[in-house]
Amino acid sequence: MKEEVAKVLERVRPILQRDGGDVELVDVSEDGVVSVRLQGACKGCPGAAMTLKAVIENLLVKEVEGVKQVVGV
Protein backbone atom coordinates (compact mmCIF):
# COMPACT_ATOMS: atom_id res chain seq x y z
CA MET A 1 0.00 0.00 0.00
CA LYS A 2 2.90 2.39 0.72
CA GLU A 3 4.01 2.34 -2.93
CA GLU A 4 0.48 3.16 -4.12
CA VAL A 5 0.24 6.05 -1.65
CA ALA A 6 3.61 7.39 -2.82
CA LYS A 7 2.46 7.31 -6.47
CA VAL A 8 -0.68 9.30 -5.67
CA LEU A 9 1.34 11.83 -3.65
CA GLU A 10 3.59 12.33 -6.69
CA ARG A 11 0.50 13.58 -8.53
CA VAL A 12 -0.36 16.01 -5.71
CA ARG A 13 3.20 17.29 -5.26
CA PRO A 14 3.28 19.65 -8.32
CA ILE A 15 0.15 21.43 -7.06
CA LEU A 16 1.81 22.09 -3.69
CA GLN A 17 5.15 23.03 -5.26
CA ARG A 18 3.47 25.69 -7.38
CA ASP A 19 2.72 27.53 -4.13
CA GLY A 20 6.16 26.90 -2.60
CA GLY A 21 5.23 23.84 -0.58
CA ASP A 22 5.66 20.09 -0.68
CA VAL A 23 4.56 16.88 1.03
CA GLU A 24 6.63 14.05 2.49
CA LEU A 25 5.27 10.56 3.11
CA VAL A 26 6.21 9.57 6.66
CA ASP A 27 4.33 6.31 7.23
CA VAL A 28 1.40 4.13 6.21
CA SER A 29 0.01 2.12 9.11
CA GLU A 30 -1.56 -1.31 8.82
CA ASP A 31 -4.94 0.15 9.78
CA GLY A 32 -4.97 2.60 6.84
CA VAL A 33 -3.69 5.79 8.44
CA VAL A 34 -1.27 7.74 6.24
CA SER A 35 1.11 10.12 8.00
CA VAL A 36 2.51 12.99 5.94
CA ARG A 37 4.61 16.04 6.67
CA LEU A 38 3.80 19.27 4.86
CA GLN A 39 6.90 21.26 3.97
CA GLY A 40 7.90 24.68 2.72
CA ALA A 41 5.11 27.22 2.42
CA CYS A 42 2.54 24.55 3.29
CA LYS A 43 4.12 23.92 6.68
CA GLY A 44 2.79 27.03 8.40
CA CYS A 45 -0.02 27.88 6.01
CA PRO A 46 -3.42 28.63 7.56
CA GLY A 47 -4.98 26.40 4.90
CA ALA A 48 -2.73 23.41 5.66
CA ALA A 49 -5.47 21.44 7.45
CA MET A 50 -7.83 22.00 4.53
CA THR A 51 -5.13 20.93 2.05
CA LEU A 52 -4.53 17.79 4.07
CA LYS A 53 -8.18 16.78 4.28
CA ALA A 54 -9.79 18.24 1.15
CA VAL A 55 -7.02 17.45 -1.30
CA ILE A 56 -4.63 14.78 -0.03
CA GLU A 57 -6.96 12.67 2.12
CA ASN A 58 -9.86 12.73 -0.35
CA LEU A 59 -7.62 11.62 -3.20
CA LEU A 60 -5.86 8.88 -1.23
CA VAL A 61 -9.08 7.44 0.22
CA LYS A 62 -10.64 7.44 -3.24
CA GLU A 63 -7.68 5.93 -5.11
CA VAL A 64 -5.83 3.65 -2.68
CA GLU A 65 -7.77 0.75 -1.24
CA GLY A 66 -7.35 0.51 2.51
CA VAL A 67 -6.53 4.17 3.20
CA LYS A 68 -8.93 5.53 5.79
CA GLN A 69 -7.34 8.73 7.04
CA VAL A 70 -4.46 11.13 6.46
CA VAL A 71 -2.79 12.90 9.38
CA GLY A 72 -0.14 15.57 9.46
CA VAL A 73 2.90 15.07 11.65
PDB file of C-alpha atoms in Angstrom:
ATOM      1  CA  MET A   1       0.000   0.000   0.000  1.00  0.00           C
ATOM      2  CA  LYS A   2       2.895   2.387   0.717  1.00  0.00           C
ATOM      3  CA  GLU A   3       4.011   2.343  -2.933  1.00  0.00           C
ATOM      4  CA  GLU A   4       0.485   3.162  -4.120  1.00  0.00           C
ATOM      5  CA  VAL A   5       0.240   6.048  -1.653  1.00  0.00           C
ATOM      6  CA  ALA A   6       3.611   7.387  -2.823  1.00  0.00           C
ATOM      7  CA  LYS A   7       2.458   7.308  -6.466  1.00  0.00           C
ATOM      8  CA  VAL A   8      -0.676   9.304  -5.672  1.00  0.00           C
ATOM      9  CA  LEU A   9       1.345  11.829  -3.649  1.00  0.00           C
ATOM     10  CA  GLU A  10       3.586  12.329  -6.693  1.00  0.00           C
ATOM     11  CA  ARG A  11       0.497  13.578  -8.532  1.00  0.00           C
ATOM     12  CA  VAL A  12      -0.363  16.014  -5.710  1.00  0.00           C
ATOM     13  CA  ARG A  13       3.196  17.289  -5.258  1.00  0.00           C
ATOM     14  CA  PRO A  14       3.276  19.646  -8.321  1.00  0.00           C
ATOM     15  CA  ILE A  15       0.152  21.430  -7.061  1.00  0.00           C
ATOM     16  CA  LEU A  16       1.807  22.086  -3.695  1.00  0.00           C
ATOM     17  CA  GLN A  17       5.145  23.027  -5.263  1.00  0.00           C
ATOM     18  CA  ARG A  18       3.468  25.694  -7.380  1.00  0.00           C
ATOM     19  CA  ASP A  19       2.724  27.527  -4.130  1.00  0.00           C
ATOM     20  CA  GLY A  20       6.161  26.904  -2.601  1.00  0.00           C
ATOM     21  CA  GLY A  21       5.228  23.837  -0.583  1.00  0.00           C
ATOM     22  CA  ASP A  22       5.659  20.090  -0.684  1.00  0.00           C
ATOM     23  CA  VAL A  23       4.559  16.883   1.034  1.00  0.00           C
ATOM     24  CA  GLU A  24       6.633  14.054   2.488  1.00  0.00           C
ATOM     25  CA  LEU A  25       5.271  10.563   3.108  1.00  0.00           C
ATOM     26  CA  VAL A  26       6.207   9.571   6.658  1.00  0.00           C
ATOM     27  CA  ASP A  27       4.332   6.314   7.231  1.00  0.00           C
ATOM     28  CA  VAL A  28       1.402   4.130   6.214  1.00  0.00           C
ATOM     29  CA  SER A  29       0.012   2.124   9.114  1.00  0.00           C
ATOM     30  CA  GLU A  30      -1.561  -1.309   8.821  1.00  0.00           C
ATOM     31  CA  ASP A  31      -4.944   0.152   9.776  1.00  0.00           C
ATOM     32  CA  GLY A  32      -4.973   2.603   6.845  1.00  0.00           C
ATOM     33  CA  VAL A  33      -3.691   5.795   8.441  1.00  0.00           C
ATOM     34  CA  VAL A  34      -1.271   7.736   6.245  1.00  0.00           C
ATOM     35  CA  SER A  35       1.114  10.119   8.000  1.00  0.00           C
ATOM     36  CA  VAL A  36       2.507  12.985   5.941  1.00  0.00           C
ATOM     37  CA  ARG A  37       4.609  16.039   6.672  1.00  0.00           C
ATOM     38  CA  LEU A  38       3.799  19.265   4.861  1.00  0.00           C
ATOM     39  CA  GLN A  39       6.901  21.256   3.967  1.00  0.00           C
ATOM     40  CA  GLY A  40       7.897  24.682   2.723  1.00  0.00           C
ATOM     41  CA  ALA A  41       5.107  27.220   2.421  1.00  0.00           C
ATOM     42  CA  CYS A  42       2.538  24.549   3.290  1.00  0.00           C
ATOM     43  CA  LYS A  43       4.118  23.917   6.685  1.00  0.00           C
ATOM     44  CA  GLY A  44       2.790  27.029   8.404  1.00  0.00           C
ATOM     45  CA  CYS A  45      -0.019  27.876   6.008  1.00  0.00           C
ATOM     46  CA  PRO A  46      -3.423  28.626   7.562  1.00  0.00           C
ATOM     47  CA  GLY A  47      -4.976  26.399   4.897  1.00  0.00           C
ATOM     48  CA  ALA A  48      -2.730  23.412   5.659  1.00  0.00           C
ATOM     49  CA  ALA A  49      -5.469  21.443   7.447  1.00  0.00           C
ATOM     50  CA  MET A  50      -7.825  21.999   4.530  1.00  0.00           C
ATOM     51  CA  THR A  51      -5.130  20.926   2.048  1.00  0.00           C
ATOM     52  CA  LEU A  52      -4.530  17.787   4.074  1.00  0.00           C
ATOM     53  CA  LYS A  53      -8.184  16.777   4.283  1.00  0.00           C
ATOM     54  CA  ALA A  54      -9.793  18.244   1.153  1.00  0.00           C
ATOM     55  CA  VAL A  55      -7.019  17.450  -1.300  1.00  0.00           C
ATOM     56  CA  ILE A  56      -4.629  14.777  -0.027  1.00  0.00           C
ATOM     57  CA  GLU A  57      -6.962  12.668   2.122  1.00  0.00           C
ATOM     58  CA  ASN A  58      -9.865  12.726  -0.348  1.00  0.00           C
ATOM     59  CA  LEU A  59      -7.619  11.623  -3.195  1.00  0.00           C
ATOM     60  CA  LEU A  60      -5.862   8.876  -1.231  1.00  0.00           C
ATOM     61  CA  VAL A  61      -9.078   7.441   0.224  1.00  0.00           C
ATOM     62  CA  LYS A  62     -10.637   7.436  -3.238  1.00  0.00           C
ATOM     63  CA  GLU A  63      -7.677   5.933  -5.109  1.00  0.00           C
ATOM     64  CA  VAL A  64      -5.830   3.648  -2.676  1.00  0.00           C
ATOM     65  CA  GLU A  65      -7.767   0.751  -1.243  1.00  0.00           C
ATOM     66  CA  GLY A  66      -7.354   0.513   2.512  1.00  0.00           C
ATOM     67  CA  VAL A  67      -6.530   4.169   3.200  1.00  0.00           C
ATOM     68  CA  LYS A  68      -8.935   5.529   5.793  1.00  0.00           C
ATOM     69  CA  GLN A  69      -7.343   8.733   7.036  1.00  0.00           C
ATOM     70  CA  VAL A  70      -4.459  11.126   6.461  1.00  0.00           C
ATOM     71  CA  VAL A  71      -2.794  12.896   9.382  1.00  0.00           C
ATOM     72  CA  GLY A  72      -0.142  15.570   9.457  1.00  0.00           C
ATOM     73  CA  VAL A  73       2.903  15.074  11.651  1.00  0.00           C
TER      74      VAL A  73
END
